[in-house]
Amino acid sequence: MHNDIKEILITEEEIAAKCKELGEQLTKEYEGRFPLAIGVLKGALPFMSDVLRQVQTHLEMDFMDVSSYGGTSMVSSGEVKILKDLNTKVEGRDVLIIEDIIDSGNTLRYLVDLFKYRKANSVKIVTLLDKPSGRTAEIEADLVGFEVPDAFVVGYGLDYDEKYRNLPYIGVLKPEIYGGEE
Ligand code: 5GP
C-alpha cells in the first residue's frame, strides 16, 4: 500500500497537531452550546474522530453519506446524491459540517443549502483539506486544516477506488496506479 505513494504531502504528526489546533478553535466557537457535528461519509471519518476528541465542550454527532464522484472517477460529476440521510432534526441546531476536502465545492454547497432549508440556526464548515484550484461552486469553509495543490490526494479517509482510506498521512499516488500521465 505505502509503495503506491509517490509523495507524502502531509504527515501523521502534522495532521495530529492541526486537529489539536482546530479542536481548540471549535471549543471556543461552541462553548456552552450543543452543536450537531455532521460527518460526511466516508472520507471525513478519521478527521472527525480525531478533531472532535480535541473539542472540550458537549456536542452531538451524526453522519450523512453523499456522492458526487462515481467508482474510480477522479472528477466530480457535479450532481450530489444523498446515500444516507441524518437521524437527527437540524431545525434550530448549530450545525458543524465536517469534511475531508473541498474541491469543486459542489458537495458542501448542496449540504449547506439543505441544512439552511431544514432551518438550522447556524451552519459552519470545518474541512481538513482545501483544494481552491478545483472550485466551481461558491463556497468557503470556516475552518481549514491545510491547503493542497491541484493533485488527486489519498489517505486519512480519502480513497482511490475505495482503497488508501486507512493510510495515516495524506499523499499523492504514483501515476501508474491510476494509469495517469506524470
Ligand atoms: P467536491 O464536491 O468539493 O468536488 O468534492 C468533495 C468530495 O470529493 C470529497 O468529500 C472527496 O470525497 C472527493 N474528492 C475531492 N477531491 C479529492 C481528492 O483529491 N482525492 C480524493 N480521494 N477524493 C477527493
Short mmCIF file of C-alpha atoms in Angstrom, two decimals, residues 29-120:
data_model
loop_
_atom_site.label_atom_id
_atom_site.label_comp_id
_atom_site.label_asym_id
_atom_site.label_seq_id
_atom_site.Cartn_x
_atom_site.Cartn_y
_atom_site.Cartn_z
CA GLU A 29 -16.76 28.67 19.00
CA TYR A 30 -19.23 26.25 20.59
CA GLU A 31 -18.57 26.67 24.35
CA GLY A 32 -21.88 26.47 26.24
CA ARG A 33 -23.87 25.38 23.16
CA PHE A 34 -24.74 21.89 21.94
CA PRO A 35 -23.77 21.77 18.25
CA LEU A 36 -24.69 18.98 15.87
CA ALA A 37 -21.47 17.76 14.24
CA ILE A 38 -22.25 16.13 10.91
CA GLY A 39 -19.57 13.95 9.34
CA VAL A 40 -19.70 13.44 5.59
CA LEU A 41 -19.03 9.74 4.95
CA LYS A 42 -16.84 8.04 4.24
CA GLY A 43 -13.88 10.36 3.79
CA ALA A 44 -14.36 12.53 6.89
CA LEU A 45 -14.34 9.60 9.32
CA PRO A 46 -10.69 9.71 10.55
CA PHE A 47 -10.66 13.51 10.67
CA MET A 48 -13.99 13.67 12.51
CA SER A 49 -12.80 11.14 15.05
CA ASP A 50 -9.51 12.96 15.69
CA VAL A 51 -10.71 16.57 15.63
CA LEU A 52 -13.81 16.07 17.78
CA ARG A 53 -11.78 14.37 20.50
CA GLN A 54 -9.96 17.71 20.81
CA VAL A 55 -13.19 19.64 21.40
CA GLN A 56 -13.74 20.33 25.11
CA THR A 57 -17.48 21.01 25.08
CA HIS A 58 -20.63 18.92 24.60
CA LEU A 59 -21.70 18.07 21.06
CA GLU A 60 -23.90 15.60 19.22
CA MET A 61 -22.69 13.56 16.24
CA ASP A 62 -24.50 12.36 13.14
CA PHE A 63 -23.47 11.25 9.67
CA MET A 64 -24.52 11.79 6.09
CA ASP A 65 -23.37 9.90 3.06
CA VAL A 66 -23.48 11.71 -0.25
CA SER A 67 -21.80 11.02 -3.54
CA SER A 68 -20.58 13.25 -6.30
CA TYR A 69 -17.79 11.02 -7.58
CA GLY A 70 -18.56 7.58 -9.02
CA GLY A 71 -16.40 4.45 -8.82
CA THR A 72 -12.81 5.09 -9.85
CA SER A 73 -13.65 8.54 -11.26
CA MET A 74 -11.25 11.30 -10.14
CA VAL A 75 -13.53 14.10 -11.33
CA SER A 76 -16.67 15.32 -9.57
CA SER A 77 -19.84 14.63 -11.55
CA GLY A 78 -21.34 17.86 -10.19
CA GLU A 79 -24.52 16.05 -9.19
CA VAL A 80 -24.90 15.32 -5.47
CA LYS A 81 -26.97 12.35 -4.31
CA ILE A 82 -27.96 11.55 -0.72
CA LEU A 83 -26.98 7.94 0.03
CA LYS A 84 -27.68 8.15 3.77
CA ASP A 85 -29.58 10.95 5.47
CA LEU A 86 -29.35 12.18 9.08
CA ASN A 87 -31.16 10.58 12.01
CA THR A 88 -31.38 13.98 13.72
CA LYS A 89 -33.57 17.05 13.06
CA VAL A 90 -31.42 20.07 12.22
CA GLU A 91 -34.16 22.67 12.84
CA GLY A 92 -32.87 25.22 15.36
CA ARG A 93 -29.49 23.47 15.70
CA ASP A 94 -25.99 24.86 15.30
CA VAL A 95 -24.69 22.57 12.58
CA LEU A 96 -20.99 21.90 12.09
CA ILE A 97 -20.25 20.05 8.85
CA ILE A 98 -17.05 18.02 8.94
CA GLU A 99 -15.47 17.29 5.55
CA ASP A 100 -12.27 15.70 4.34
CA ILE A 101 -11.71 18.01 1.35
CA ILE A 102 -13.39 20.82 -0.61
CA ASP A 103 -12.61 20.51 -4.27
CA SER A 104 -15.29 21.79 -6.66
CA GLY A 105 -17.37 22.76 -3.60
CA ASN A 106 -20.50 21.11 -5.04
CA THR A 107 -20.96 18.73 -2.10
CA LEU A 108 -20.71 21.42 0.56
CA ARG A 109 -22.80 23.94 -1.38
CA TYR A 110 -25.52 21.30 -1.56
CA LEU A 111 -25.26 20.39 2.14
CA VAL A 112 -25.20 23.99 3.40
CA ASP A 113 -28.29 24.81 1.30
CA LEU A 114 -30.02 21.64 2.54
CA PHE A 115 -29.40 22.40 6.23
CA LYS A 116 -30.50 26.03 5.78
CA TYR A 117 -33.66 24.79 4.07
CA ARG A 118 -34.18 22.49 7.06
CA LYS A 119 -33.96 25.63 9.27
CA ALA A 120 -30.65 25.11 11.06
#
